[in-house]
Amino acid sequence: MPEQASDSKPSAEAAALQSIGTQRMLELIQRLSVEQQQVLTLKFVFNLPNADVATILDKTEGAVKSLQHRALVSLQKQVTSATRGG
């Protein structure tokens, strides 16, 4: 994860990781569908653009964007639940 400038506010992703921990975040990601996990890995671990992710997964860019959106919404709900003790 890229480091934030010292005078900037942490990103939502960084704040989520800080609040629940990396190991817990990995556990939450494992609850996603395999395709969602693949999209997040290719996009955020390997920093690939949507076009490359689409080619690798044999999907359209629109499908990649949709999978990414659904994965992030799901993670957000899980993180919110985890930080509230749910």
PDB file of N, CA and C in Angstrom:
ATOM      1  N   MET A   1       0.852  -1.175   0.000  1.00  0.00           N
ATOM      2  CA  MET A   1       0.000   0.000   0.000  1.00  0.00           C
ATOM      3  C   MET A   1       0.897   1.237   0.000  1.00  0.00           C
ATOM      4  N   PRO A   2       0.618   2.192  -0.880  1.00  0.00           N
ATOM      5  CA  PRO A   2       1.468   3.376  -0.928  1.00  0.00           C
ATOM      6  C   PRO A   2       1.382   4.172   0.367  1.00  0.00           C
ATOM      7  N   GLU A   3       2.507   4.780   0.738  1.00  0.00           N
ATOM      8  CA  GLU A   3       2.525   5.589   1.953  1.00  0.00           C
ATOM      9  C   GLU A   3       1.878   6.943   1.677  1.00  0.00           C
ATOM     10  N   GLN A   4       1.211   7.450   2.681  1.00  0.00           N
ATOM     11  CA  GLN A   4       0.562   8.751   2.577  1.00  0.00           C
ATOM     12  C   GLN A   4       1.545   9.844   2.976  1.00  0.00           C
ATOM     13  N   ALA A   5       1.390  11.018   2.394  1.00  0.00           N
ATOM     14  CA  ALA A   5       2.186  12.165   2.820  1.00  0.00           C
ATOM     15  C   ALA A   5       1.831  12.487   4.264  1.00  0.00           C
ATOM     16  N   SER A   6       2.798  12.972   5.015  1.00  0.00           N
ATOM     17  CA  SER A   6       2.598  13.158   6.450  1.00  0.00           C
ATOM     18  C   SER A   6       1.490  14.157   6.776  1.00  0.00           C
ATOM     19  N   ASP A   7       1.225  15.087   5.884  1.00  0.00           N
ATOM     20  CA  ASP A   7       0.202  16.088   6.174  1.00  0.00           C
ATOM     21  C   ASP A   7      -1.172  15.714   5.615  1.00  0.00           C
ATOM     22  N   SER A   8      -1.276  14.562   4.982  1.00  0.00           N
ATOM     23  CA  SER A   8      -2.559  14.187   4.407  1.00  0.00           C
ATOM     24  C   SER A   8      -3.285  13.199   5.307  1.00  0.00           C
ATOM     25  N   LYS A   9      -4.583  13.160   5.137  1.00  0.00           N
ATOM     26  CA  LYS A   9      -5.439  12.256   5.876  1.00  0.00           C
ATOM     27  C   LYS A   9      -5.279  10.844   5.308  1.00  0.00           C
ATOM     28  N   PRO A  10      -5.266   9.794   6.164  1.00  0.00           N
ATOM     29  CA  PRO A  10      -5.125   8.443   5.620  1.00  0.00           C
ATOM     30  C   PRO A  10      -6.309   8.083   4.727  1.00  0.00           C
ATOM     31  N   SER A  11      -6.051   7.251   3.728  1.00  0.00           N
ATOM     32  CA  SER A  11      -7.116   6.820   2.832  1.00  0.00           C
ATOM     33  C   SER A  11      -8.091   5.934   3.591  1.00  0.00           C
ATOM     34  N   ALA A  12      -9.261   5.723   3.004  1.00  0.00           N
ATOM     35  CA  ALA A  12     -10.258   4.850   3.620  1.00  0.00           C
ATOM     36  C   ALA A  12      -9.703   3.447   3.780  1.00  0.00           C
ATOM     37  N   GLU A  13      -8.940   2.988   2.775  1.00  0.00           N
ATOM     38  CA  GLU A  13      -8.351   1.656   2.846  1.00  0.00           C
ATOM     39  C   GLU A  13      -7.362   1.565   4.002  1.00  0.00           C
ATOM     40  N   ALA A  14      -6.509   2.578   4.142  1.00  0.00           N
ATOM     41  CA  ALA A  14      -5.516   2.579   5.223  1.00  0.00           C
ATOM     42  C   ALA A  14      -6.206   2.638   6.581  1.00  0.00           C
ATOM     43  N   ALA A  15      -7.238   3.464   6.684  1.00  0.00           N
ATOM     44  CA  ALA A  15      -7.970   3.562   7.942  1.00  0.00           C
ATOM     45  C   ALA A  15      -8.628   2.238   8.299  1.00  0.00           C
ATOM     46  N   ALA A  16      -9.178   1.555   7.287  1.00  0.00           N
ATOM     47  CA  ALA A  16      -9.808   0.257   7.526  1.00  0.00           C
ATOM     48  C   ALA A  16      -8.779  -0.752   8.001  1.00  0.00           C
ATOM     49  N   LEU A  17      -7.626  -0.778   7.352  1.00  0.00           N
ATOM     50  CA  LEU A  17      -6.566  -1.709   7.757  1.00  0.00           C
ATOM     51  C   LEU A  17      -6.107  -1.426   9.176  1.00  0.00           C
ATOM     52  N   GLN A  18      -5.968  -0.150   9.522  1.00  0.00           N
ATOM     53  CA  GLN A  18      -5.533   0.210  10.866  1.00  0.00           C
ATOM     54  C   GLN A  18      -6.568  -0.192  11.906  1.00  0.00           C
ATOM     55  N   SER A  19      -7.835  -0.065  11.565  1.00  0.00           N
ATOM     56  CA  SER A  19      -8.876  -0.331  12.551  1.00  0.00           C
ATOM     57  C   SER A  19      -9.106  -1.813  12.793  1.00  0.00           C
ATOM     58  N   ILE A  20      -8.910  -2.657  11.769  1.00  0.00           N
ATOM     59  CA  ILE A  20      -9.185  -4.080  11.975  1.00  0.00           C
ATOM     60  C   ILE A  20      -7.972  -4.975  11.764  1.00  0.00           C
ATOM     61  N   GLY A  21      -6.881  -4.450  11.234  1.00  0.00           N
ATOM     62  CA  GLY A  21      -5.664  -5.220  11.070  1.00  0.00           C
ATOM     63  C   GLY A  21      -5.596  -5.940   9.736  1.00  0.00           C
ATOM     64  N   THR A  22      -4.384  -6.122   9.282  1.00  0.00           N
ATOM     65  CA  THR A  22      -4.146  -6.736   7.979  1.00  0.00           C
ATOM     66  C   THR A  22      -4.663  -8.163   7.915  1.00  0.00           C
ATOM     67  N   GLN A  23      -4.406  -8.951   8.963  1.00  0.00           N
ATOM     68  CA  GLN A  23      -4.839 -10.348   8.939  1.00  0.00           C
ATOM     69  C   GLN A  23      -6.353 -10.440   8.825  1.00  0.00           C
ATOM     70  N   ARG A  24      -7.057  -9.630   9.560  1.00  0.00           N
ATOM     71  CA  ARG A  24      -8.526  -9.649   9.503  1.00  0.00           C
ATOM     72  C   ARG A  24      -9.004  -9.212   8.121  1.00  0.00           C
ATOM     73  N   MET A  25      -8.332  -8.228   7.524  1.00  0.00           N
ATOM     74  CA  MET A  25      -8.719  -7.772   6.191  1.00  0.00           C
ATOM     75  C   MET A  25      -8.544  -8.909   5.186  1.00  0.00           C
ATOM     76  N   LEU A  26      -7.451  -9.659   5.295  1.00  0.00           N
ATOM     77  CA  LEU A  26      -7.246 -10.792   4.397  1.00  0.00           C
ATOM     78  C   LEU A  26      -8.339 -11.839   4.574  1.00  0.00           C
ATOM     79  N   GLU A  27      -8.763 -12.058   5.806  1.00  0.00           N
ATOM     80  CA  GLU A  27      -9.859 -12.999   6.063  1.00  0.00           C
ATOM     81  C   GLU A  27     -11.154 -12.514   5.413  1.00  0.00           C
ATOM     82  N   LEU A  28     -11.411 -11.228   5.478  1.00  0.00           N
ATOM     83  CA  LEU A  28     -12.618 -10.669   4.861  1.00  0.00           C
ATOM     84  C   LEU A  28     -12.560 -10.795   3.344  1.00  0.00           C
ATOM     85  N   ILE A  29     -11.385 -10.569   2.776  1.00  0.00           N
ATOM     86  CA  ILE A  29     -11.232 -10.692   1.319  1.00  0.00           C
ATOM     87  C   ILE A  29     -11.497 -12.125   0.886  1.00  0.00           C
ATOM     88  N   GLN A  30     -11.105 -13.097   1.702  1.00  0.00           N
ATOM     89  CA  GLN A  30     -11.318 -14.500   1.351  1.00  0.00           C
ATOM     90  C   GLN A  30     -12.799 -14.861   1.303  1.00  0.00           C
ATOM     91  N   ARG A  31     -13.647 -14.042   1.881  1.00  0.00           N
ATOM     92  CA  ARG A  31     -15.098 -14.281   1.823  1.00  0.00           C
ATOM     93  C   ARG A  31     -15.707 -13.856   0.495  1.00  0.00           C
ATOM     94  N   LEU A  32     -14.954 -13.097  -0.288  1.00  0.00           N
ATOM     95  CA  LEU A  32     -15.445 -12.642  -1.591  1.00  0.00           C
ATOM     96  C   LEU A  32     -15.406 -13.788  -2.586  1.00  0.00           C
ATOM     97  N   SER A  33     -16.104 -13.606  -3.701  1.00  0.00           N
ATOM     98  CA  SER A  33     -16.040 -14.617  -4.756  1.00  0.00           C
ATOM     99  C   SER A  33     -14.615 -14.672  -5.308  1.00  0.00           C
ATOM    100  N   VAL A  34     -14.282 -15.781  -5.928  1.00  0.00           N
ATOM    101  CA  VAL A  34     -12.947 -15.947  -6.508  1.00  0.00           C
ATOM    102  C   VAL A  34     -12.678 -14.845  -7.529  1.00  0.00           C
ATOM    103  N   GLU A  35     -13.657 -14.534  -8.361  1.00  0.00           N
ATOM    104  CA  GLU A  35     -13.468 -13.481  -9.367  1.00  0.00           C
ATOM    105  C   GLU A  35     -13.211 -12.127  -8.718  1.00  0.00           C
ATOM    106  N   GLN A  36     -13.939 -11.819  -7.649  1.00  0.00           N
ATOM    107  CA  GLN A  36     -13.723 -10.553  -6.953  1.00  0.00           C
ATOM    108  C   GLN A  36     -12.326 -10.513  -6.332  1.00  0.00           C
ATOM    109  N   GLN A  37     -11.895 -11.620  -5.757  1.00  0.00           N
ATOM    110  CA  GLN A  37     -10.546 -11.687  -5.194  1.00  0.00           C
ATOM    111  C   GLN A  37      -9.493 -11.455  -6.278  1.00  0.00           C
ATOM    112  N   GLN A  38      -9.697 -12.075  -7.440  1.00  0.00           N
ATOM    113  CA  GLN A  38      -8.753 -11.919  -8.547  1.00  0.00           C
ATOM    114  C   GLN A  38      -8.674 -10.464  -9.001  1.00  0.00           C
ATOM    115  N   VAL A  39      -9.832  -9.832  -9.147  1.00  0.00           N
ATOM    116  CA  VAL A  39      -9.859  -8.436  -9.590  1.00  0.00           C
ATOM    117  C   VAL A  39      -9.130  -7.550  -8.590  1.00  0.00           C
ATOM    118  N   LEU A  40      -9.433  -7.696  -7.309  1.00  0.00           N
ATOM    119  CA  LEU A  40      -8.779  -6.864  -6.298  1.00  0.00           C
ATOM    120  C   LEU A  40      -7.274  -7.100  -6.269  1.00  0.00           C
ATOM    121  N   THR A  41      -6.862  -8.345  -6.399  1.00  0.00           N
ATOM    122  CA  THR A  41      -5.438  -8.657  -6.401  1.00  0.00           C
ATOM    123  C   THR A  41      -4.732  -8.023  -7.591  1.00  0.00           C
ATOM    124  N   LEU A  42      -5.296  -8.202  -8.764  1.00  0.00           N
ATOM    125  CA  LEU A  42      -4.670  -7.643  -9.965  1.00  0.00           C
ATOM    126  C   LEU A  42      -4.661  -6.118  -9.944  1.00  0.00           C
ATOM    127  N   LYS A  43      -5.747  -5.521  -9.456  1.00  0.00           N
ATOM    128  CA  LYS A  43      -5.855  -4.058  -9.434  1.00  0.00           C
ATOM    129  C   LYS A  43      -4.994  -3.424  -8.344  1.00  0.00           C
ATOM    130  N   PHE A  44      -5.072  -3.952  -7.115  1.00  0.00           N
ATOM    131  CA  PHE A  44      -4.472  -3.253  -5.985  1.00  0.00           C
ATOM    132  C   PHE A  44      -3.145  -3.833  -5.510  1.00  0.00           C
ATOM    133  N   VAL A  45      -2.873  -5.082  -5.817  1.00  0.00           N
ATOM    134  CA  VAL A  45      -1.577  -5.648  -5.463  1.00  0.00           C
ATOM    135  C   VAL A  45      -0.595  -5.442  -6.613  1.00  0.00           C
ATOM    136  N   PHE A  46      -1.059  -5.749  -7.840  1.00  0.00           N
ATOM    137  CA  PHE A  46      -0.192  -5.625  -9.004  1.00  0.00           C
ATOM    138  C   PHE A  46      -0.352  -4.297  -9.729  1.00  0.00           C
ATOM    139  N   ASN A  47      -1.309  -3.463  -9.301  1.00  0.00           N
ATOM    140  CA  ASN A  47      -1.538  -2.129  -9.872  1.00  0.00           C
ATOM    141  C   ASN A  47      -1.771  -2.148 -11.383  1.00  0.00           C
ATOM    142  N   LEU A  48      -2.505  -3.136 -11.846  1.00  0.00           N
ATOM    143  CA  LEU A  48      -2.796  -3.230 -13.275  1.00  0.00           C
ATOM    144  C   LEU A  48      -4.027  -2.399 -13.638  1.00  0.00           C
ATOM    145  N   PRO A  49      -4.022  -1.804 -14.827  1.00  0.00           N
ATOM    146  CA  PRO A  49      -5.205  -1.069 -15.281  1.00  0.00           C
ATOM    147  C   PRO A  49      -6.339  -2.039 -15.643  1.00  0.00           C
ATOM    148  N   ASN A  50      -7.552  -1.516 -15.689  1.00  0.00           N
ATOM    149  CA  ASN A  50      -8.726  -2.343 -15.996  1.00  0.00           C
ATOM    150  C   ASN A  50      -8.563  -3.124 -17.292  1.00  0.00           C
ATOM    151  N   ALA A  51      -7.975  -2.516 -18.301  1.00  0.00           N
ATOM    152  CA  ALA A  51      -7.815  -3.192 -19.593  1.00  0.00           C
ATOM    153  C   ALA A  51      -6.971  -4.457 -19.448  1.00  0.00           C
ATOM    154  N   ASP A  52      -5.893  -4.365 -18.676  1.00  0.00           N
ATOM    155  CA  ASP A  52      -5.033  -5.535 -18.471  1.00  0.00           C
ATOM    156  C   ASP A  52      -5.732  -6.605 -17.640  1.00  0.00           C
ATOM    157  N   VAL A  53      -6.442  -6.177 -16.602  1.00  0.00           N
ATOM    158  CA  VAL A  53      -7.181  -7.123 -15.768  1.00  0.00           C
ATOM    159  C   VAL A  53      -8.224  -7.846 -16.616  1.00  0.00           C
ATOM    160  N   ALA A  54      -8.914  -7.103 -17.458  1.00  0.00           N
ATOM    161  CA  ALA A  54      -9.929  -7.690 -18.333  1.00  0.00           C
ATOM    162  C   ALA A  54      -9.317  -8.733 -19.258  1.00  0.00           C
ATOM    163  N   THR A  55      -8.170  -8.431 -19.817  1.00  0.00           N
ATOM    164  CA  THR A  55      -7.490  -9.378 -20.714  1.00  0.00           C
ATOM    165  C   THR A  55      -7.085 -10.644 -19.962  1.00  0.00           C
ATOM    166  N   ILE A  56      -6.495 -10.480 -18.800  1.00  0.00           N
ATOM    167  CA  ILE A  56      -6.046 -11.621 -18.000  1.00  0.00           C
ATOM    168  C   ILE A  56      -7.213 -12.523 -17.612  1.00  0.00           C
ATOM    169  N   LEU A  57      -8.330 -11.910 -17.220  1.00  0.00           N
ATOM    170  CA  LEU A  57      -9.481 -12.681 -16.746  1.00  0.00           C
ATOM    171  C   LEU A  57     -10.459 -13.022 -17.860  1.00  0.00           C
ATOM    172  N   ASP A  58     -10.158 -12.617 -19.083  1.00  0.00           N
ATOM    173  CA  ASP A  58     -11.024 -12.854 -20.237  1.00  0.00           C
ATOM    174  C   ASP A  58     -12.430 -12.299 -20.005  1.00  0.00           C
ATOM    175  N   LYS A  59     -12.457 -11.030 -19.570  1.00  0.00           N
ATOM    176  CA  LYS A  59     -13.710 -10.324 -19.304  1.00  0.00           C
ATOM    177  C   LYS A  59     -13.645  -8.960 -19.975  1.00  0.00           C
ATOM    178  N   THR A  60     -14.787  -8.296 -20.026  1.00  0.00           N
ATOM    179  CA  THR A  60     -14.799  -6.926 -20.533  1.00  0.00           C
ATOM    180  C   THR A  60     -14.350  -5.982 -19.424  1.00  0.00           C
ATOM    181  N   GLU A  61     -13.931  -4.783 -19.810  1.00  0.00           N
ATOM    182  CA  GLU A  61     -13.565  -3.790 -18.796  1.00  0.00           C
ATOM    183  C   GLU A  61     -14.761  -3.456 -17.915  1.00  0.00           C
ATOM    184  N   GLY A  62     -15.952  -3.429 -18.510  1.00  0.00           N
ATOM    185  CA  GLY A  62     -17.160  -3.164 -17.723  1.00  0.00           C
ATOM    186  C   GLY A  62     -17.384  -4.236 -16.665  1.00  0.00           C
ATOM    187  N   ALA A  63     -17.133  -5.482 -17.011  1.00  0.00           N
ATOM    188  CA  ALA A  63     -17.285  -6.573 -16.051  1.00  0.00           C
ATOM    189  C   ALA A  63     -16.269  -6.442 -14.926  1.00  0.00           C
ATOM    190  N   VAL A  64     -15.052  -6.034 -15.268  1.00  0.00           N
ATOM    191  CA  VAL A  64     -14.010  -5.836 -14.252  1.00  0.00           C
ATOM    192  C   VAL A  64     -14.420  -4.723 -13.300  1.00  0.00           C
ATOM    193  N   LYS A  65     -14.903  -3.614 -13.852  1.00  0.00           N
ATOM    194  CA  LYS A  65     -15.339  -2.492 -13.016  1.00  0.00           C
ATOM    195  C   LYS A  65     -16.476  -2.921 -12.095  1.00  0.00           C
ATOM    196  N   SER A  66     -17.410  -3.694 -12.621  1.00  0.00           N
ATOM    197  CA  SER A  66     -18.539  -4.173 -11.832  1.00  0.00           C
ATOM    198  C   SER A  66     -18.074  -5.096 -10.708  1.00  0.00           C
ATOM    199  N   LEU A  67     -17.191  -6.036 -11.031  1.00  0.00           N
ATOM    200  CA  LEU A  67     -16.659  -6.940 -10.019  1.00  0.00           C
ATOM    201  C   LEU A  67     -15.918  -6.167  -8.935  1.00  0.00           C
ATOM    202  N   GLN A  68     -15.125  -5.187  -9.349  1.00  0.00           N
ATOM    203  CA  GLN A  68     -14.383  -4.374  -8.381  1.00  0.00           C
ATOM    204  C   GLN A  68     -15.344  -3.617  -7.481  1.00  0.00           C
ATOM    205  N   HIS A  69     -16.345  -3.003  -8.071  1.00  0.00           N
ATOM    206  CA  HIS A  69     -17.305  -2.229  -7.285  1.00  0.00           C
ATOM    207  C   HIS A  69     -18.019  -3.118  -6.269  1.00  0.00           C
ATOM    208  N   ARG A  70     -18.514  -4.280  -6.729  1.00  0.00           N
ATOM    209  CA  ARG A  70     -19.227  -5.179  -5.819  1.00  0.00           C
ATOM    210  C   ARG A  70     -18.306  -5.688  -4.711  1.00  0.00           C
ATOM    211  N   ALA A  71     -17.054  -5.962  -5.053  1.00  0.00           N
ATOM    212  CA  ALA A  71     -16.100  -6.436  -4.057  1.00  0.00           C
ATOM    213  C   ALA A  71     -15.845  -5.367  -3.002  1.00  0.00           C
ATOM    214  N   LEU A  72     -15.645  -4.137  -3.428  1.00  0.00           N
ATOM    215  CA  LEU A  72     -15.370  -3.057  -2.479  1.00  0.00           C
ATOM    216  C   LEU A  72     -16.577  -2.739  -1.604  1.00  0.00           C
ATOM    217  N   VAL A  73     -17.772  -2.800  -2.186  1.00  0.00           N
ATOM    218  CA  VAL A  73     -18.993  -2.583  -1.392  1.00  0.00           C
ATOM    219  C   VAL A  73     -19.118  -3.683  -0.336  1.00  0.00           C
ATOM    220  N   SER A  74     -18.869  -4.908  -0.734  1.00  0.00           N
ATOM    221  CA  SER A  74     -18.940  -6.033   0.194  1.00  0.00           C
ATOM    222  C   SER A  74     -17.908  -5.885   1.310  1.00  0.00           C
ATOM    223  N   LEU A  75     -16.687  -5.522   0.943  1.00  0.00           N
ATOM    224  CA  LEU A  75     -15.651  -5.323   1.956  1.00  0.00           C
ATOM    225  C   LEU A  75     -16.007  -4.194   2.908  1.00  0.00           C
ATOM    226  N   GLN A  76     -16.564  -3.111   2.354  1.00  0.00           N
ATOM    227  CA  GLN A  76     -16.943  -1.985   3.200  1.00  0.00           C
ATOM    228  C   GLN A  76     -17.982  -2.414   4.234  1.00  0.00           C
ATOM    229  N   LYS A  77     -18.959  -3.208   3.802  1.00  0.00           N
ATOM    230  CA  LYS A  77     -19.981  -3.695   4.727  1.00  0.00           C
ATOM    231  C   LYS A  77     -19.356  -4.599   5.781  1.00  0.00           C
ATOM    232  N   GLN A  78     -18.442  -5.463   5.364  1.00  0.00           N
ATOM    233  CA  GLN A  78     -17.794  -6.366   6.304  1.00  0.00           C
ATOM    234  C   GLN A  78     -16.928  -5.601   7.299  1.00  0.00           C
ATOM    235  N   VAL A  79     -16.184  -4.598   6.826  1.00  0.00           N
ATOM    236  CA  VAL A  79     -15.330  -3.802   7.705  1.00  0.00           C
ATOM    237  C   VAL A  79     -16.189  -3.032   8.705  1.00  0.00           C
ATOM    238  N   THR A  80     -17.272  -2.454   8.227  1.00  0.00           N
ATOM    239  CA  THR A  80     -18.169  -1.712   9.117  1.00  0.00           C
ATOM    240  C   THR A  80     -18.715  -2.637  10.191  1.00  0.00           C
ATOM    241  N   SER A  81     -19.116  -3.809   9.785  1.00  0.00           N
ATOM    242  CA  SER A  81     -19.627  -4.799  10.737  1.00  0.00           C
ATOM    243  C   SER A  81     -18.547  -5.228  11.720  1.00  0.00           C
ATOM    244  N   ALA A  82     -17.335  -5.439  11.231  1.00  0.00           N
ATOM    245  CA  ALA A  82     -16.225  -5.898  12.085  1.00  0.00           C
ATOM    246  C   ALA A  82     -15.839  -4.823  13.098  1.00  0.00           C
ATOM    247  N   THR A  83     -15.845  -3.538  12.677  1.00  0.00           N
ATOM    248  CA  THR A  83     -15.437  -2.476  13.581  1.00  0.00           C
ATOM    249  C   THR A  83     -16.531  -2.148  14.592  1.00  0.00           C
ATOM    250  N   ARG A  84     -17.747  -2.597  14.328  1.00  0.00           N
ATOM    251  CA  ARG A  84     -18.837  -2.392  15.270  1.00  0.00           C
ATOM    252  C   ARG A  84     -19.052  -3.610  16.148  1.00  0.00           C
ATOM    253  N   GLY A  85     -18.172  -4.598  15.981  1.00  0.00           N
ATOM    254  CA  GLY A  85     -18.269  -5.791  16.805  1.00  0.00           C
ATOM    255  C   GLY A  85     -19.220  -6.837  16.279  1.00  0.00           C
ATOM    256  N   GLY A  86     -19.614  -6.723  14.981  1.00  0.00           N
ATOM    257  CA  GLY A  86     -20.594  -7.643  14.418  1.00  0.00           C
ATOM    258  C   GLY A  86     -20.062  -8.804  13.803  1.00  0.00           C
TER     259      GLY A  86
END
